[in-house]
Every structure is written in C-alpha cells, then in structure tokens.
C-alpha cells in the first residue's frame, strides 16, 4: 500500500543522503492541524518520518484553518484554504528549495505565513538498523 511505498522511498532517500519533501492532502501531525483532520494511519506515518533522517517537511491541506508544528526535525505545514481567507483576500505560497537542499523558504501570501524551514542534521545510523539491512 501507500504507507509501504513511503517507507521504501524514505529508506532509499536516506541511503542516498537525499532531502525529501512530502505533499499529501491530509496532515499527519495533530499539532499542525485539528486532530480530527489528520490521516487515519497518522501515528504509523509519524513513526516512519521520525525514523527517517531525510525528511525536511510534510505539506498538507484538508484542515481549512491551517497550522504548523515541527517535531523530530520534520516541519509539518498545513496550508490554510483560500475559502477561509477574508473577503477579497487570498491564501497561497511559493516554496523555494535552497541550492544545498538544506532549507525551504515558504513565501506566504494573504493568510499563509512566510517562514524558513531548515533541515535537521542527519541522525547516526543505529546498529539495529544496520543489522536489519544485512539480513
């Protein structure tokens, strides 16, 4: 399924020392949205993100109010809906990846705040992960 696919992509990206940015309709971090608006299997996905050393950010929608929270070095950005913008207002952003792939610059407009999202330093590989790869 999709979660298994994500796990394979993250494992491959970690091995290649790549930076990953995930775009999904649903948020997975309830502190970046209302808890009732997160992905059904959010805890499992959060475990994958926590264990991967390659994920810079998770961008989502679904919760029209929007939100932001960083946890375990992953920036969870829930973009507010244009539908919720004030009359004659707007809500959108341009996202720019730095040349070294270590940060994202979110250029917000209207109700979307601008922010810089920096990548965490890669975590050390645990011996359990190394042993699992060798089996």
PDB file of C-alpha atoms in Angstrom:
ATOM      1  CA  UNK A   1       0.000   0.000   0.000  1.00  0.00           C
ATOM      2  CA  UNK A   2       0.882   3.666   0.143  1.00  0.00           C
ATOM      3  CA  UNK A   3       2.498   3.548   3.597  1.00  0.00           C
ATOM      4  CA  UNK A   4       4.802   0.719   2.495  1.00  0.00           C
ATOM      5  CA  UNK A   5       5.678   2.704  -0.626  1.00  0.00           C
ATOM      6  CA  UNK A   6       6.506   5.756   1.509  1.00  0.00           C
ATOM      7  CA  UNK A   7       8.696   3.601   3.769  1.00  0.00           C
ATOM      8  CA  UNK A   8      10.660   2.321   0.742  1.00  0.00           C
ATOM      9  CA  UNK A   9      11.088   5.837  -0.680  1.00  0.00           C
ATOM     10  CA  UNK A  10      12.314   7.184   2.666  1.00  0.00           C
ATOM     11  CA  UNK A  11      14.738   4.292   3.134  1.00  0.00           C
ATOM     12  CA  UNK A  12      16.139   4.795  -0.377  1.00  0.00           C
ATOM     13  CA  UNK A  13      16.404   8.578   0.083  1.00  0.00           C
ATOM     14  CA  UNK A  14      18.205   8.125   3.402  1.00  0.00           C
ATOM     15  CA  UNK A  15      20.693   5.739   1.813  1.00  0.00           C
ATOM     16  CA  UNK A  16      21.331   8.275  -0.970  1.00  0.00           C
ATOM     17  CA  UNK A  17      21.537  11.176   1.519  1.00  0.00           C
ATOM     18  CA  UNK A  18      18.708  12.962  -0.296  1.00  0.00           C
ATOM     19  CA  UNK A  19      16.301  15.537   1.094  1.00  0.00           C
ATOM     20  CA  UNK A  20      12.593  14.629   0.943  1.00  0.00           C
ATOM     21  CA  UNK A  21       9.594  16.943   0.990  1.00  0.00           C
ATOM     22  CA  UNK A  22       6.214  15.177   1.184  1.00  0.00           C
ATOM     23  CA  UNK A  23       2.996  16.643  -0.195  1.00  0.00           C
ATOM     24  CA  UNK A  24      -0.216  14.981   0.946  1.00  0.00           C
ATOM     25  CA  UNK A  25      -3.809  16.093   1.176  1.00  0.00           C
ATOM     26  CA  UNK A  26      -4.027  15.045   4.835  1.00  0.00           C
ATOM     27  CA  UNK A  27      -1.885  16.303   7.731  1.00  0.00           C
ATOM     28  CA  UNK A  28      -0.283  13.671   9.983  1.00  0.00           C
ATOM     29  CA  UNK A  29       0.723  15.885  12.918  1.00  0.00           C
ATOM     30  CA  UNK A  30      -2.271  16.935  15.011  1.00  0.00           C
ATOM     31  CA  UNK A  31      -0.399  19.943  16.401  1.00  0.00           C
ATOM     32  CA  UNK A  32      -0.233  21.284  12.813  1.00  0.00           C
ATOM     33  CA  UNK A  33      -3.977  20.842  12.339  1.00  0.00           C
ATOM     34  CA  UNK A  34      -7.019  19.795  14.273  1.00  0.00           C
ATOM     35  CA  UNK A  35      -6.722  16.190  15.454  1.00  0.00           C
ATOM     36  CA  UNK A  36      -9.965  15.257  13.705  1.00  0.00           C
ATOM     37  CA  UNK A  37      -8.429  16.283  10.363  1.00  0.00           C
ATOM     38  CA  UNK A  38      -5.351  14.034  10.291  1.00  0.00           C
ATOM     39  CA  UNK A  39      -4.653  10.973   8.178  1.00  0.00           C
ATOM     40  CA  UNK A  40      -6.274   7.781   9.505  1.00  0.00           C
ATOM     41  CA  UNK A  41      -2.915   5.977   9.974  1.00  0.00           C
ATOM     42  CA  UNK A  42      -1.083   9.124  11.108  1.00  0.00           C
ATOM     43  CA  UNK A  43       0.796   7.502  14.009  1.00  0.00           C
ATOM     44  CA  UNK A  44       2.366   4.893  11.728  1.00  0.00           C
ATOM     45  CA  UNK A  45       3.385   7.567   9.224  1.00  0.00           C
ATOM     46  CA  UNK A  46       4.808   9.766  12.000  1.00  0.00           C
ATOM     47  CA  UNK A  47       6.929   6.799  13.128  1.00  0.00           C
ATOM     48  CA  UNK A  48       8.329   6.489   9.588  1.00  0.00           C
ATOM     49  CA  UNK A  49       9.097  10.209   9.436  1.00  0.00           C
ATOM     50  CA  UNK A  50      10.726  10.165  12.865  1.00  0.00           C
ATOM     51  CA  UNK A  51      12.965   7.251  11.938  1.00  0.00           C
ATOM     52  CA  UNK A  52      13.998   8.680   8.564  1.00  0.00           C
ATOM     53  CA  UNK A  53      16.823  11.199   8.556  1.00  0.00           C
ATOM     54  CA  UNK A  54      15.900  12.632   5.174  1.00  0.00           C
ATOM     55  CA  UNK A  55      12.505  14.338   5.587  1.00  0.00           C
ATOM     56  CA  UNK A  56      12.561  18.115   5.666  1.00  0.00           C
ATOM     57  CA  UNK A  57       8.839  18.830   5.532  1.00  0.00           C
ATOM     58  CA  UNK A  58       5.307  17.458   5.200  1.00  0.00           C
ATOM     59  CA  UNK A  59       2.929  19.827   3.400  1.00  0.00           C
ATOM     60  CA  UNK A  60      -0.799  19.207   3.677  1.00  0.00           C
ATOM     61  CA  UNK A  61      -4.184  20.806   3.275  1.00  0.00           C
ATOM     62  CA  UNK A  62      -7.546  19.391   4.348  1.00  0.00           C
ATOM     63  CA  UNK A  63      -7.798  21.402   7.575  1.00  0.00           C
ATOM     64  CA  UNK A  64      -9.008  24.732   6.199  1.00  0.00           C
ATOM     65  CA  UNK A  65      -7.642  26.670   9.194  1.00  0.00           C
ATOM     66  CA  UNK A  66      -4.038  25.634   8.509  1.00  0.00           C
ATOM     67  CA  UNK A  67      -1.274  25.172  11.031  1.00  0.00           C
ATOM     68  CA  UNK A  68       2.402  24.492  11.668  1.00  0.00           C
ATOM     69  CA  UNK A  69       4.462  22.376  14.036  1.00  0.00           C
ATOM     70  CA  UNK A  70       7.975  20.968  13.936  1.00  0.00           C
ATOM     71  CA  UNK A  71       8.553  17.586  15.528  1.00  0.00           C
ATOM     72  CA  UNK A  72      11.682  15.402  15.315  1.00  0.00           C
ATOM     73  CA  UNK A  73      13.146  17.834  12.787  1.00  0.00           C
ATOM     74  CA  UNK A  74      10.240  17.478  10.359  1.00  0.00           C
ATOM     75  CA  UNK A  75       8.303  20.649   9.567  1.00  0.00           C
ATOM     76  CA  UNK A  76       4.563  19.984   9.304  1.00  0.00           C
ATOM     77  CA  UNK A  77       2.877  22.732   7.302  1.00  0.00           C
ATOM     78  CA  UNK A  78      -0.888  22.658   6.846  1.00  0.00           C
ATOM     79  CA  UNK A  79      -1.812  25.320   4.337  1.00  0.00           C
ATOM     80  CA  UNK A  80      -4.958  27.319   5.088  1.00  0.00           C
ATOM     81  CA  UNK A  81      -7.701  27.194   2.487  1.00  0.00           C
ATOM     82  CA  UNK A  82      -8.364  30.136   0.183  1.00  0.00           C
ATOM     83  CA  UNK A  83     -12.002  29.510   1.054  1.00  0.00           C
ATOM     84  CA  UNK A  84     -11.298  30.746   4.604  1.00  0.00           C
ATOM     85  CA  UNK A  85      -9.481  33.932   3.534  1.00  0.00           C
ATOM     86  CA  UNK A  86     -11.206  37.242   4.296  1.00  0.00           C
ATOM     87  CA  UNK A  87     -13.330  38.831   1.545  1.00  0.00           C
ATOM     88  CA  UNK A  88     -11.066  39.958  -1.302  1.00  0.00           C
ATOM     89  CA  UNK A  89      -8.201  38.168   0.472  1.00  0.00           C
ATOM     90  CA  UNK A  90      -6.098  35.233  -0.586  1.00  0.00           C
ATOM     91  CA  UNK A  91      -4.100  32.304   0.775  1.00  0.00           C
ATOM     92  CA  UNK A  92      -1.217  30.792  -1.180  1.00  0.00           C
ATOM     93  CA  UNK A  93       2.538  30.338  -1.054  1.00  0.00           C
ATOM     94  CA  UNK A  94       5.561  29.786  -3.234  1.00  0.00           C
ATOM     95  CA  UNK A  95       8.058  27.292  -1.864  1.00  0.00           C
ATOM     96  CA  UNK A  96      11.716  27.595  -2.816  1.00  0.00           C
ATOM     97  CA  UNK A  97      14.307  24.906  -2.098  1.00  0.00           C
ATOM     98  CA  UNK A  98      17.776  26.197  -1.227  1.00  0.00           C
ATOM     99  CA  UNK A  99      20.668  25.275  -3.540  1.00  0.00           C
ATOM    100  CA  UNK A 100      22.133  22.921  -0.936  1.00  0.00           C
ATOM    101  CA  UNK A 101      18.703  21.293  -0.258  1.00  0.00           C
ATOM    102  CA  UNK A 102      19.054  22.096   3.457  1.00  0.00           C
ATOM    103  CA  UNK A 103      16.171  24.547   3.743  1.00  0.00           C
ATOM    104  CA  UNK A 104      12.861  25.554   2.219  1.00  0.00           C
ATOM    105  CA  UNK A 105      11.730  29.146   2.005  1.00  0.00           C
ATOM    106  CA  UNK A 106       7.951  29.442   2.167  1.00  0.00           C
ATOM    107  CA  UNK A 107       6.910  32.775   0.671  1.00  0.00           C
ATOM    108  CA  UNK A 108       3.389  33.162   2.024  1.00  0.00           C
ATOM    109  CA  UNK A 109       0.720  35.493   0.688  1.00  0.00           C
ATOM    110  CA  UNK A 110      -2.525  36.523   2.318  1.00  0.00           C
ATOM    111  CA  UNK A 111      -3.250  34.279   5.306  1.00  0.00           C
ATOM    112  CA  UNK A 112      -0.269  31.974   4.664  1.00  0.00           C
ATOM    113  CA  UNK A 113       2.719  32.993   6.809  1.00  0.00           C
ATOM    114  CA  UNK A 114       6.217  33.124   5.355  1.00  0.00           C
ATOM    115  CA  UNK A 115       8.839  31.003   7.103  1.00  0.00           C
ATOM    116  CA  UNK A 116      12.169  29.263   6.580  1.00  0.00           C
ATOM    117  CA  UNK A 117      12.225  25.520   7.224  1.00  0.00           C
ATOM    118  CA  UNK A 118      15.706  24.176   7.953  1.00  0.00           C
ATOM    119  CA  UNK A 119      16.746  20.536   7.654  1.00  0.00           C
ATOM    120  CA  UNK A 120      17.927  18.737  10.773  1.00  0.00           C
ATOM    121  CA  UNK A 121      21.378  17.203  10.858  1.00  0.00           C
ATOM    122  CA  UNK A 122      21.289  13.544   9.765  1.00  0.00           C
ATOM    123  CA  UNK A 123      20.988  11.150  12.691  1.00  0.00           C
ATOM    124  CA  UNK A 124      23.554   8.480  13.332  1.00  0.00           C
ATOM    125  CA  UNK A 125      22.602   5.075  11.968  1.00  0.00           C
ATOM    126  CA  UNK A 126      21.784   2.689  14.800  1.00  0.00           C
ATOM    127  CA  UNK A 127      23.303  -0.774  14.938  1.00  0.00           C
ATOM    128  CA  UNK A 128      19.767  -2.241  14.869  1.00  0.00           C
ATOM    129  CA  UNK A 129      19.138  -0.534  11.519  1.00  0.00           C
ATOM    130  CA  UNK A 130      22.465  -1.788  10.150  1.00  0.00           C
ATOM    131  CA  UNK A 131      21.718  -5.365  11.311  1.00  0.00           C
ATOM    132  CA  UNK A 132      18.245  -5.240   9.767  1.00  0.00           C
ATOM    133  CA  UNK A 133      19.741  -4.170   6.421  1.00  0.00           C
ATOM    134  CA  UNK A 134      22.188  -7.062   6.456  1.00  0.00           C
ATOM    135  CA  UNK A 135      19.539  -9.759   6.881  1.00  0.00           C
TER     136      UNK A 135
END
